[in-house]
């Protein structure tokens, strides 16, 4: 504690241990009802973070949970396309309404607000963070059991602001075998510890390819180290998703909720669900 402490942190610059930490968390829209929020993160783009987010949402919805996806990857929004949704989101004086997918998943994304979904978003970080925060504060999410947030890649300014402003129940880290897994997981673990948010598991995407002729598993990007990295950090859950053309095609055609794709992360989602239920 600083000498002559007045107990008014707002008028004092001393960095003492008893300094009150400002609560930067934003309140959701007054009409929203959201039970659990899980962020899906990755060290870089292109590793299948949006794919994992979409598959987890499909798994959650197929288990009977009311599910939502907040697409916070503003400059690379691919969620609506994966769910086959191209209509624009509606709003009125009360707020903005999510677009609802065929199976009932509530979706919000920059692409659902743009005049043209091909329009690029060339904004600076602060504007991007502000927009994503509005997805939380101005969108009316109805009776959501699980919300998955497709985070912007990396650990930069925008993801950091979101970690601070949205109350997250857990984080899922997506990597590929060659994606410097150890370093990315260490960074995510440190960031999560700083924010006091548990890491629920690692998903190793594009983990292997199954030979269509002999059924042998081929490690296209090298031997998996996800298990040992998970063990090292004491993260209990690891799911491995193969490279599968049905996934690429489903993402392109907007049928990611289809039966044959939503089986991939059903078990993993089940473990996450169990873990969060134990904690409640
Ligand atoms: P990110 O969100 O990390 O940038 P995406 O989820 O958009 O990555 O995936 C990048 C591309 O790879 C997309 O075209 C997606 O359809 C494809 N993809 C992702 N995971 C797989 C997989 N396991 N098998 C086949 N294609 C995949």
PDB file of C-alpha atoms and ligand atoms in Angstrom:
ATOM      1  CA  UNK A   1       0.000   0.000   0.000  1.00  0.00           C
ATOM      2  CA  UNK A   2       1.314   3.504  -0.831  1.00  0.00           C
ATOM      3  CA  UNK A   3       2.375   5.797   1.979  1.00  0.00           C
ATOM      4  CA  UNK A   4      -0.473   8.096   3.041  1.00  0.00           C
ATOM      5  CA  UNK A   5      -2.974   5.892   1.183  1.00  0.00           C
ATOM      6  CA  UNK A   6      -6.293   7.716   0.760  1.00  0.00           C
ATOM      7  CA  UNK A   7      -8.023   4.508  -0.431  1.00  0.00           C
ATOM      8  CA  UNK A   8      -9.060   6.333  -3.593  1.00  0.00           C
ATOM      9  CA  UNK A   9      -7.329   4.465  -6.446  1.00  0.00           C
ATOM     10  CA  UNK A  10      -8.814   6.804  -9.081  1.00  0.00           C
ATOM     11  CA  UNK A  11      -6.712   9.743  -7.886  1.00  0.00           C
ATOM     12  CA  UNK A  12      -3.511   7.777  -7.218  1.00  0.00           C
ATOM     13  CA  UNK A  13      -0.896   6.433  -9.643  1.00  0.00           C
ATOM     14  CA  UNK A  14       0.985   4.082  -7.276  1.00  0.00           C
ATOM     15  CA  UNK A  15       1.077   0.511  -8.572  1.00  0.00           C
ATOM     16  CA  UNK A  16       0.633  -1.199  -5.225  1.00  0.00           C
ATOM     17  CA  UNK A  17      -0.680  -4.716  -4.632  1.00  0.00           C
ATOM     18  CA  UNK A  18      -3.897  -3.478  -3.053  1.00  0.00           C
ATOM     19  CA  UNK A  19      -4.788  -1.351  -6.081  1.00  0.00           C
ATOM     20  CA  UNK A  20      -8.382  -1.950  -7.121  1.00  0.00           C
ATOM     21  CA  UNK A  21      -8.573  -3.620 -10.530  1.00  0.00           C
ATOM     22  CA  UNK A  22     -11.113  -1.873 -12.765  1.00  0.00           C
ATOM     23  CA  UNK A  23     -13.869  -4.198 -13.921  1.00  0.00           C
ATOM     24  CA  UNK A  24     -13.934  -3.735 -17.681  1.00  0.00           C
ATOM     25  CA  UNK A  25     -16.659  -6.344 -18.234  1.00  0.00           C
ATOM     26  CA  UNK A  26     -19.594  -5.109 -20.301  1.00  0.00           C
ATOM     27  CA  UNK A  27     -23.179  -6.000 -19.490  1.00  0.00           C
ATOM     28  CA  UNK A  28     -25.073  -7.912 -22.179  1.00  0.00           C
ATOM     29  CA  UNK A  29     -28.266  -6.444 -23.649  1.00  0.00           C
ATOM     30  CA  UNK A  30     -30.980  -6.242 -20.957  1.00  0.00           C
ATOM     31  CA  UNK A  31     -33.175  -8.668 -22.940  1.00  0.00           C
ATOM     32  CA  UNK A  32     -30.361 -11.185 -23.509  1.00  0.00           C
ATOM     33  CA  UNK A  33     -30.117 -14.387 -21.550  1.00  0.00           C
ATOM     34  CA  UNK A  34     -26.771 -16.190 -21.913  1.00  0.00           C
ATOM     35  CA  UNK A  35     -25.646 -18.972 -19.567  1.00  0.00           C
ATOM     36  CA  UNK A  36     -22.165 -19.870 -20.791  1.00  0.00           C
ATOM     37  CA  UNK A  37     -19.655 -18.242 -23.101  1.00  0.00           C
ATOM     38  CA  UNK A  38     -16.701 -20.101 -24.600  1.00  0.00           C
ATOM     39  CA  UNK A  39     -14.019 -18.373 -26.686  1.00  0.00           C
ATOM     40  CA  UNK A  40     -12.342 -20.289 -29.502  1.00  0.00           C
ATOM     41  CA  UNK A  41      -8.813 -18.954 -30.085  1.00  0.00           C
ATOM     42  CA  UNK A  42      -5.784 -19.702 -32.270  1.00  0.00           C
ATOM     43  CA  UNK A  43      -2.241 -18.424 -32.654  1.00  0.00           C
ATOM     44  CA  UNK A  44      -2.736 -17.469 -36.300  1.00  0.00           C
ATOM     45  CA  UNK A  45      -5.319 -17.535 -39.074  1.00  0.00           C
ATOM     46  CA  UNK A  46      -6.098 -20.475 -41.322  1.00  0.00           C
ATOM     47  CA  UNK A  47      -5.749 -23.265 -38.750  1.00  0.00           C
ATOM     48  CA  UNK A  48      -9.493 -24.005 -38.587  1.00  0.00           C
ATOM     49  CA  UNK A  49     -10.619 -21.858 -35.656  1.00  0.00           C
ATOM     50  CA  UNK A  50     -13.913 -20.925 -37.348  1.00  0.00           C
ATOM     51  CA  UNK A  51     -14.390 -24.540 -38.430  1.00  0.00           C
ATOM     52  CA  UNK A  52     -13.904 -25.714 -34.822  1.00  0.00           C
ATOM     53  CA  UNK A  53     -16.240 -23.017 -33.540  1.00  0.00           C
ATOM     54  CA  UNK A  54     -18.926 -24.016 -36.063  1.00  0.00           C
ATOM     55  CA  UNK A  55     -18.540 -27.756 -35.313  1.00  0.00           C
ATOM     56  CA  UNK A  56     -18.727 -27.162 -31.541  1.00  0.00           C
ATOM     57  CA  UNK A  57     -21.865 -25.063 -32.018  1.00  0.00           C
ATOM     58  CA  UNK A  58     -23.395 -27.760 -34.216  1.00  0.00           C
ATOM     59  CA  UNK A  59     -22.515 -30.382 -31.557  1.00  0.00           C
ATOM     60  CA  UNK A  60     -24.021 -28.269 -28.768  1.00  0.00           C
ATOM     61  CA  UNK A  61     -27.208 -27.614 -30.748  1.00  0.00           C
ATOM     62  CA  UNK A  62     -27.553 -31.300 -31.645  1.00  0.00           C
ATOM     63  CA  UNK A  63     -27.356 -32.155 -27.915  1.00  0.00           C
ATOM     64  CA  UNK A  64     -30.432 -30.003 -27.365  1.00  0.00           C
ATOM     65  CA  UNK A  65     -28.763 -26.857 -26.017  1.00  0.00           C
ATOM     66  CA  UNK A  66     -29.858 -23.454 -27.259  1.00  0.00           C
ATOM     67  CA  UNK A  67     -26.663 -22.394 -29.006  1.00  0.00           C
ATOM     68  CA  UNK A  68     -25.221 -19.174 -30.396  1.00  0.00           C
ATOM     69  CA  UNK A  69     -22.096 -18.149 -32.295  1.00  0.00           C
ATOM     70  CA  UNK A  70     -20.671 -14.662 -32.016  1.00  0.00           C
ATOM     71  CA  UNK A  71     -18.302 -14.136 -34.927  1.00  0.00           C
ATOM     72  CA  UNK A  72     -15.700 -11.791 -33.461  1.00  0.00           C
ATOM     73  CA  UNK A  73     -13.310 -12.402 -36.357  1.00  0.00           C
ATOM     74  CA  UNK A  74     -14.448  -9.132 -37.954  1.00  0.00           C
ATOM     75  CA  UNK A  75     -11.918  -8.989 -40.792  1.00  0.00           C
ATOM     76  CA  UNK A  76     -12.302 -12.681 -41.724  1.00  0.00           C
ATOM     77  CA  UNK A  77     -15.919 -13.481 -40.897  1.00  0.00           C
ATOM     78  CA  UNK A  78     -16.637 -16.987 -42.190  1.00  0.00           C
ATOM     79  CA  UNK A  79     -19.298 -18.224 -39.734  1.00  0.00           C
ATOM     80  CA  UNK A  80     -22.490 -17.170 -41.627  1.00  0.00           C
ATOM     81  CA  UNK A  81     -21.219 -18.793 -44.838  1.00  0.00           C
ATOM     82  CA  UNK A  82     -20.449 -22.075 -43.037  1.00  0.00           C
ATOM     83  CA  UNK A  83     -24.051 -22.137 -41.735  1.00  0.00           C
ATOM     84  CA  UNK A  84     -25.438 -21.148 -45.158  1.00  0.00           C
ATOM     85  CA  UNK A  85     -26.844 -17.848 -43.882  1.00  0.00           C
ATOM     86  CA  UNK A  86     -26.652 -14.862 -46.218  1.00  0.00           C
ATOM     87  CA  UNK A  87     -29.616 -12.697 -45.122  1.00  0.00           C
ATOM     88  CA  UNK A  88     -28.982  -9.443 -43.268  1.00  0.00           C
ATOM     89  CA  UNK A  89     -29.588  -9.197 -39.533  1.00  0.00           C
ATOM     90  CA  UNK A  90     -32.684  -7.255 -38.485  1.00  0.00           C
ATOM     91  CA  UNK A  91     -32.852  -4.552 -35.857  1.00  0.00           C
ATOM     92  CA  UNK A  92     -35.439  -2.302 -34.245  1.00  0.00           C
ATOM     93  CA  UNK A  93     -35.541   0.269 -31.469  1.00  0.00           C
ATOM     94  CA  UNK A  94     -34.895  -2.476 -28.898  1.00  0.00           C
ATOM     95  CA  UNK A  95     -31.744  -3.886 -30.429  1.00  0.00           C
ATOM     96  CA  UNK A  96     -30.301  -6.172 -33.116  1.00  0.00           C
ATOM     97  CA  UNK A  97     -31.586  -9.720 -33.604  1.00  0.00           C
ATOM     98  CA  UNK A  98     -29.280 -12.637 -34.455  1.00  0.00           C
ATOM     99  CA  UNK A  99     -29.881 -14.539 -37.680  1.00  0.00           C
ATOM    100  CA  UNK A 100     -31.026 -18.082 -36.902  1.00  0.00           C
ATOM    101  CA  UNK A 101     -29.551 -21.054 -38.797  1.00  0.00           C
ATOM    102  CA  UNK A 102     -31.566 -23.987 -40.163  1.00  0.00           C
ATOM    103  CA  UNK A 103     -30.994 -26.025 -36.994  1.00  0.00           C
ATOM    104  CA  UNK A 104     -31.692 -23.040 -34.741  1.00  0.00           C
ATOM    105  CA  UNK A 105     -28.192 -21.688 -33.926  1.00  0.00           C
ATOM    106  CA  UNK A 106     -28.287 -17.924 -33.262  1.00  0.00           C
ATOM    107  CA  UNK A 107     -25.590 -16.123 -35.271  1.00  0.00           C
ATOM    108  CA  UNK A 108     -24.129 -12.645 -35.325  1.00  0.00           C
ATOM    109  CA  UNK A 109     -21.310 -11.590 -37.605  1.00  0.00           C
ATOM    110  CA  UNK A 110     -20.043  -8.531 -39.428  1.00  0.00           C
ATOM    111  CA  UNK A 111     -21.054 -10.269 -42.648  1.00  0.00           C
ATOM    112  CA  UNK A 112     -24.698 -10.232 -41.534  1.00  0.00           C
ATOM    113  CA  UNK A 113     -24.548  -6.442 -41.224  1.00  0.00           C
ATOM    114  CA  UNK A 114     -22.675  -5.511 -44.408  1.00  0.00           C
ATOM    115  CA  UNK A 115     -24.586  -4.440 -47.492  1.00  0.00           C
ATOM    116  CA  UNK A 116     -22.486  -6.874 -49.497  1.00  0.00           C
ATOM    117  CA  UNK A 117     -20.902  -9.882 -47.799  1.00  0.00           C
ATOM    118  CA  UNK A 118     -17.875  -9.481 -50.103  1.00  0.00           C
ATOM    119  CA  UNK A 119     -17.185  -5.942 -48.836  1.00  0.00           C
ATOM    120  CA  UNK A 120     -13.843  -5.800 -47.006  1.00  0.00           C
ATOM    121  CA  UNK A 121     -13.668  -4.420 -43.475  1.00  0.00           C
ATOM    122  CA  UNK A 122     -10.663  -2.093 -43.367  1.00  0.00           C
ATOM    123  CA  UNK A 123     -10.876  -0.772 -39.849  1.00  0.00           C
ATOM    124  CA  UNK A 124      -8.440  -0.069 -37.090  1.00  0.00           C
ATOM    125  CA  UNK A 125      -8.333  -2.225 -33.949  1.00  0.00           C
ATOM    126  CA  UNK A 126     -10.335   0.077 -31.688  1.00  0.00           C
ATOM    127  CA  UNK A 127     -13.264   0.212 -34.114  1.00  0.00           C
ATOM    128  CA  UNK A 128     -13.155  -3.584 -34.469  1.00  0.00           C
ATOM    129  CA  UNK A 129     -13.168  -4.129 -30.683  1.00  0.00           C
ATOM    130  CA  UNK A 130     -16.030  -1.627 -30.340  1.00  0.00           C
ATOM    131  CA  UNK A 131     -18.121  -3.479 -32.910  1.00  0.00           C
ATOM    132  CA  UNK A 132     -17.577  -6.850 -31.258  1.00  0.00           C
ATOM    133  CA  UNK A 133     -18.465  -5.381 -27.889  1.00  0.00           C
ATOM    134  CA  UNK A 134     -21.718  -4.231 -29.501  1.00  0.00           C
ATOM    135  CA  UNK A 135     -22.375  -7.820 -30.559  1.00  0.00           C
ATOM    136  CA  UNK A 136     -22.471  -8.426 -26.805  1.00  0.00           C
ATOM    137  CA  UNK A 137     -24.234  -5.257 -25.605  1.00  0.00           C
ATOM    138  CA  UNK A 138     -26.677  -4.490 -28.434  1.00  0.00           C
ATOM    139  CA  UNK A 139     -27.678  -7.915 -29.774  1.00  0.00           C
ATOM    140  CA  UNK A 140     -30.665  -9.653 -28.180  1.00  0.00           C
ATOM    141  CA  UNK A 141     -29.576 -13.259 -27.573  1.00  0.00           C
ATOM    142  CA  UNK A 142     -32.522 -15.411 -26.456  1.00  0.00           C
ATOM    143  CA  UNK A 143     -32.224 -18.133 -23.814  1.00  0.00           C
ATOM    144  CA  UNK A 144     -28.722 -19.209 -24.857  1.00  0.00           C
ATOM    145  CA  UNK A 145     -27.195 -22.215 -23.056  1.00  0.00           C
ATOM    146  CA  UNK A 146     -23.885 -22.050 -24.933  1.00  0.00           C
ATOM    147  CA  UNK A 147     -22.372 -19.166 -26.853  1.00  0.00           C
ATOM    148  CA  UNK A 148     -19.190 -19.822 -28.828  1.00  0.00           C
ATOM    149  CA  UNK A 149     -17.089 -16.777 -29.723  1.00  0.00           C
ATOM    150  CA  UNK A 150     -14.962 -17.088 -32.866  1.00  0.00           C
ATOM    151  CA  UNK A 151     -12.088 -14.844 -31.729  1.00  0.00           C
ATOM    152  CA  UNK A 152      -9.768 -12.902 -34.039  1.00  0.00           C
ATOM    153  CA  UNK A 153      -6.504 -14.891 -34.435  1.00  0.00           C
ATOM    154  CA  UNK A 154      -3.492 -14.219 -32.211  1.00  0.00           C
ATOM    155  CA  UNK A 155      -3.084 -12.482 -28.874  1.00  0.00           C
ATOM    156  CA  UNK A 156      -3.161  -8.864 -30.084  1.00  0.00           C
ATOM    157  CA  UNK A 157      -5.109  -5.829 -29.062  1.00  0.00           C
ATOM    158  CA  UNK A 158      -8.545  -6.923 -30.239  1.00  0.00           C
ATOM    159  CA  UNK A 159      -8.637 -10.389 -28.593  1.00  0.00           C
ATOM    160  CA  UNK A 160      -7.219  -8.849 -25.406  1.00  0.00           C
ATOM    161  CA  UNK A 161      -9.988  -6.218 -25.252  1.00  0.00           C
ATOM    162  CA  UNK A 162     -12.572  -8.936 -25.800  1.00  0.00           C
ATOM    163  CA  UNK A 163     -11.096 -11.134 -23.071  1.00  0.00           C
ATOM    164  CA  UNK A 164     -11.451  -8.182 -20.720  1.00  0.00           C
ATOM    165  CA  UNK A 165     -14.927  -7.070 -21.732  1.00  0.00           C
ATOM    166  CA  UNK A 166     -16.880 -10.317 -22.239  1.00  0.00           C
ATOM    167  CA  UNK A 167     -17.333 -12.645 -19.243  1.00  0.00           C
ATOM    168  CA  UNK A 168     -15.917 -15.919 -20.544  1.00  0.00           C
ATOM    169  CA  UNK A 169     -16.424 -19.311 -18.893  1.00  0.00           C
ATOM    170  CA  UNK A 170     -13.589 -20.952 -20.778  1.00  0.00           C
ATOM    171  CA  UNK A 171     -11.234 -20.981 -23.734  1.00  0.00           C
ATOM    172  CA  UNK A 172     -10.623 -23.610 -26.402  1.00  0.00           C
ATOM    173  CA  UNK A 173      -7.307 -23.400 -28.247  1.00  0.00           C
ATOM    174  CA  UNK A 174      -7.131 -24.545 -31.878  1.00  0.00           C
ATOM    175  CA  UNK A 175      -3.808 -25.530 -33.407  1.00  0.00           C
ATOM    176  CA  UNK A 176      -2.452 -27.597 -36.262  1.00  0.00           C
ATOM    177  CA  UNK A 177       0.457 -30.017 -35.778  1.00  0.00           C
ATOM    178  CA  UNK A 178       2.970 -27.615 -37.388  1.00  0.00           C
ATOM    179  CA  UNK A 179       1.555 -24.513 -35.765  1.00  0.00           C
ATOM    180  CA  UNK A 180       4.277 -24.153 -33.085  1.00  0.00           C
ATOM    181  CA  UNK A 181       1.815 -25.749 -30.711  1.00  0.00           C
ATOM    182  CA  UNK A 182       3.959 -25.473 -27.585  1.00  0.00           C
ATOM    183  CA  UNK A 183       4.499 -21.724 -27.904  1.00  0.00           C
ATOM    184  CA  UNK A 184       0.904 -20.945 -28.826  1.00  0.00           C
ATOM    185  CA  UNK A 185      -0.488 -22.986 -25.975  1.00  0.00           C
ATOM    186  CA  UNK A 186       1.979 -21.379 -23.516  1.00  0.00           C
ATOM    187  CA  UNK A 187       0.875 -17.909 -24.648  1.00  0.00           C
ATOM    188  CA  UNK A 188      -2.787 -18.845 -24.367  1.00  0.00           C
ATOM    189  CA  UNK A 189      -2.235 -20.414 -20.932  1.00  0.00           C
ATOM    190  CA  UNK A 190      -0.481 -17.248 -19.677  1.00  0.00           C
ATOM    191  CA  UNK A 191      -3.146 -14.953 -21.076  1.00  0.00           C
ATOM    192  CA  UNK A 192      -5.935 -17.117 -19.641  1.00  0.00           C
ATOM    193  CA  UNK A 193      -4.214 -17.196 -16.228  1.00  0.00           C
ATOM    194  CA  UNK A 194      -3.894 -13.390 -16.255  1.00  0.00           C
ATOM    195  CA  UNK A 195      -7.604 -13.105 -16.967  1.00  0.00           C
ATOM    196  CA  UNK A 196      -8.528 -15.948 -14.615  1.00  0.00           C
ATOM    197  CA  UNK A 197     -10.324 -17.921 -17.327  1.00  0.00           C
ATOM    198  CA  UNK A 198      -9.849 -21.722 -17.577  1.00  0.00           C
ATOM    199  CA  UNK A 199      -8.533 -23.349 -20.748  1.00  0.00           C
ATOM    200  CA  UNK A 200     -10.980 -26.172 -21.414  1.00  0.00           C
ATOM    201  CA  UNK A 201      -8.923 -27.970 -24.031  1.00  0.00           C
ATOM    202  CA  UNK A 202      -6.870 -28.000 -27.183  1.00  0.00           C
ATOM    203  CA  UNK A 203      -8.276 -29.021 -30.532  1.00  0.00           C
ATOM    204  CA  UNK A 204      -5.641 -30.230 -32.951  1.00  0.00           C
ATOM    205  CA  UNK A 205      -7.164 -29.545 -36.342  1.00  0.00           C
ATOM    206  CA  UNK A 206      -5.883 -31.030 -39.624  1.00  0.00           C
ATOM    207  CA  UNK A 207      -4.315 -33.607 -37.317  1.00  0.00           C
ATOM    208  CA  UNK A 208      -4.011 -36.380 -39.921  1.00  0.00           C
ATOM    209  CA  UNK A 209      -5.410 -37.623 -43.194  1.00  0.00           C
ATOM    210  CA  UNK A 210      -6.943 -41.057 -43.624  1.00  0.00           C
ATOM    211  CA  UNK A 211      -5.770 -42.765 -46.821  1.00  0.00           C
ATOM    212  CA  UNK A 212      -8.937 -43.478 -48.841  1.00  0.00           C
ATOM    213  CA  UNK A 213      -7.394 -46.714 -50.213  1.00  0.00           C
ATOM    214  CA  UNK A 214      -5.785 -48.426 -47.219  1.00  0.00           C
ATOM    215  CA  UNK A 215      -7.269 -46.470 -44.265  1.00  0.00           C
ATOM    216  CA  UNK A 216      -3.792 -45.688 -42.852  1.00  0.00           C
ATOM    217  CA  UNK A 217      -3.481 -42.410 -40.942  1.00  0.00           C
ATOM    218  CA  UNK A 218      -0.984 -40.038 -42.578  1.00  0.00           C
ATOM    219  CA  UNK A 219       0.491 -37.238 -40.450  1.00  0.00           C
ATOM    220  CA  UNK A 220       0.592 -34.618 -43.220  1.00  0.00           C
ATOM    221  CA  UNK A 221       1.998 -31.864 -40.987  1.00  0.00           C
ATOM    222  CA  UNK A 222       4.213 -34.128 -38.884  1.00  0.00           C
ATOM    223  CA  UNK A 223       3.854 -36.071 -35.663  1.00  0.00           C
ATOM    224  CA  UNK A 224       1.284 -34.723 -33.208  1.00  0.00           C
ATOM    225  CA  UNK A 225       2.623 -33.198 -30.001  1.00  0.00           C
ATOM    226  CA  UNK A 226      -0.768 -31.972 -28.777  1.00  0.00           C
ATOM    227  CA  UNK A 227      -1.062 -34.745 -26.177  1.00  0.00           C
ATOM    228  CA  UNK A 228       2.304 -33.990 -24.584  1.00  0.00           C
ATOM    229  CA  UNK A 229       1.709 -30.218 -24.667  1.00  0.00           C
ATOM    230  CA  UNK A 230      -1.704 -30.704 -23.064  1.00  0.00           C
ATOM    231  CA  UNK A 231      -0.161 -32.923 -20.385  1.00  0.00           C
ATOM    232  CA  UNK A 232       2.634 -30.431 -19.748  1.00  0.00           C
ATOM    233  CA  UNK A 233       0.123 -27.637 -19.087  1.00  0.00           C
ATOM    234  CA  UNK A 234      -2.356 -29.836 -17.246  1.00  0.00           C
ATOM    235  CA  UNK A 235      -5.088 -29.244 -19.823  1.00  0.00           C
ATOM    236  CA  UNK A 236      -7.232 -32.355 -19.766  1.00  0.00           C
ATOM    237  CA  UNK A 237      -9.008 -32.380 -23.087  1.00  0.00           C
ATOM    238  CA  UNK A 238      -7.572 -32.935 -26.544  1.00  0.00           C
ATOM    239  CA  UNK A 239      -9.613 -33.518 -29.670  1.00  0.00           C
ATOM    240  CA  UNK A 240      -8.062 -34.385 -33.001  1.00  0.00           C
ATOM    241  CA  UNK A 241      -9.904 -33.495 -36.191  1.00  0.00           C
ATOM    242  CA  UNK A 242      -8.572 -34.968 -39.447  1.00  0.00           C
ATOM    243  CA  UNK A 243      -8.260 -33.179 -42.771  1.00  0.00           C
ATOM    244  CA  UNK A 244     -11.513 -34.161 -44.376  1.00  0.00           C
ATOM    245  CA  UNK A 245     -12.830 -32.968 -47.693  1.00  0.00           C
ATOM    246  CA  UNK A 246     -16.429 -33.276 -46.450  1.00  0.00           C
ATOM    247  CA  UNK A 247     -15.625 -30.503 -43.954  1.00  0.00           C
ATOM    248  CA  UNK A 248     -14.157 -28.154 -46.581  1.00  0.00           C
ATOM    249  CA  UNK A 249     -17.100 -28.791 -48.866  1.00  0.00           C
ATOM    250  CA  UNK A 250     -19.672 -28.381 -46.070  1.00  0.00           C
ATOM    251  CA  UNK A 251     -18.046 -25.069 -45.066  1.00  0.00           C
ATOM    252  CA  UNK A 252     -18.196 -23.866 -48.662  1.00  0.00           C
ATOM    253  CA  UNK A 253     -21.747 -25.072 -49.253  1.00  0.00           C
ATOM    254  CA  UNK A 254     -23.072 -23.800 -45.905  1.00  0.00           C
ATOM    255  CA  UNK A 255     -24.027 -27.238 -44.580  1.00  0.00           C
ATOM    256  CA  UNK A 256     -21.717 -27.439 -41.557  1.00  0.00           C
ATOM    257  CA  UNK A 257     -24.651 -28.482 -39.346  1.00  0.00           C
ATOM    258  CA  UNK A 258     -25.227 -31.655 -41.382  1.00  0.00           C
ATOM    259  CA  UNK A 259     -25.137 -35.017 -39.564  1.00  0.00           C
ATOM    260  CA  UNK A 260     -21.926 -36.244 -41.197  1.00  0.00           C
ATOM    261  CA  UNK A 261     -19.929 -33.185 -40.146  1.00  0.00           C
ATOM    262  CA  UNK A 262     -21.326 -32.531 -36.690  1.00  0.00           C
ATOM    263  CA  UNK A 263     -20.062 -35.862 -35.336  1.00  0.00           C
ATOM    264  CA  UNK A 264     -16.459 -34.661 -35.250  1.00  0.00           C
ATOM    265  CA  UNK A 265     -16.495 -32.673 -32.027  1.00  0.00           C
ATOM    266  CA  UNK A 266     -19.558 -34.177 -30.321  1.00  0.00           C
ATOM    267  CA  UNK A 267     -17.444 -36.171 -27.809  1.00  0.00           C
ATOM    268  CA  UNK A 268     -15.169 -33.208 -27.170  1.00  0.00           C
ATOM    269  CA  UNK A 269     -18.158 -30.935 -26.612  1.00  0.00           C
ATOM    270  CA  UNK A 270     -19.599 -33.552 -24.240  1.00  0.00           C
ATOM    271  CA  UNK A 271     -16.397 -33.451 -22.145  1.00  0.00           C
ATOM    272  CA  UNK A 272     -16.419 -29.638 -22.083  1.00  0.00           C
ATOM    273  CA  UNK A 273     -20.070 -29.699 -21.048  1.00  0.00           C
ATOM    274  CA  UNK A 274     -19.330 -32.160 -18.217  1.00  0.00           C
ATOM    275  CA  UNK A 275     -16.404 -30.075 -17.015  1.00  0.00           C
ATOM    276  CA  UNK A 276     -18.435 -26.862 -16.922  1.00  0.00           C
ATOM    277  CA  UNK A 277     -21.356 -28.589 -15.202  1.00  0.00           C
ATOM    278  CA  UNK A 278     -18.985 -29.853 -12.495  1.00  0.00           C
ATOM    279  CA  UNK A 279     -17.745 -26.311 -11.936  1.00  0.00           C
ATOM    280  CA  UNK A 280     -21.223 -24.779 -11.600  1.00  0.00           C
TER     281      UNK A 280
HETATM  282  P1  LIG B   1      -9.398 -19.912 -39.291  1.00  0.00           P
HETATM  283  O1  LIG B   1     -10.713 -19.569 -38.658  1.00  0.00           O
HETATM  284  O2  LIG B   1      -8.401 -20.466 -38.310  1.00  0.00           O
HETATM  285  O3  LIG B   1      -8.824 -18.804 -40.114  1.00  0.00           O
HETATM  286  P2  LIG B   1     -10.978 -21.670 -40.994  1.00  0.00           P
HETATM  287  O4  LIG B   1     -11.815 -22.381 -40.008  1.00  0.00           O
HETATM  288  O5  LIG B   1     -11.622 -20.554 -41.779  1.00  0.00           O
HETATM  289  O6  LIG B   1      -9.640 -21.132 -40.316  1.00  0.00           O
HETATM  290  O7  LIG B   1     -10.366 -22.768 -41.982  1.00  0.00           O
HETATM  291  C1  LIG B   1      -9.512 -22.413 -43.073  1.00  0.00           C
HETATM  292  C2  LIG B   1      -9.872 -23.273 -44.272  1.00  0.00           C
HETATM  293  O8  LIG B   1      -9.572 -24.639 -44.009  1.00  0.00           O
HETATM  294  C3  LIG B   1     -11.349 -23.222 -44.638  1.00  0.00           C
HETATM  295  O9  LIG B   1     -11.475 -23.287 -46.027  1.00  0.00           O
HETATM  296  C4  LIG B   1     -11.919 -24.483 -43.987  1.00  0.00           C
HETATM  297  O10 LIG B   1     -13.059 -24.962 -44.677  1.00  0.00           O
HETATM  298  C5  LIG B   1     -10.753 -25.458 -44.130  1.00  0.00           C
HETATM  299  N1  LIG B   1     -10.655 -26.435 -43.044  1.00  0.00           N
HETATM  300  C6  LIG B   1     -10.552 -26.188 -41.730  1.00  0.00           C
HETATM  301  N2  LIG B   1     -10.431 -27.335 -41.029  1.00  0.00           N
HETATM  302  C7  LIG B   1     -10.494 -28.361 -41.926  1.00  0.00           C
HETATM  303  C8  LIG B   1     -10.429 -29.791 -41.810  1.00  0.00           C
HETATM  304  N3  LIG B   1     -10.264 -30.400 -40.662  1.00  0.00           N
HETATM  305  N4  LIG B   1     -10.525 -30.508 -42.977  1.00  0.00           N
HETATM  306  C9  LIG B   1     -10.668 -29.897 -44.158  1.00  0.00           C
HETATM  307  N5  LIG B   1     -10.726 -28.558 -44.325  1.00  0.00           N
HETATM  308  C10 LIG B   1     -10.644 -27.779 -43.223  1.00  0.00           C
END
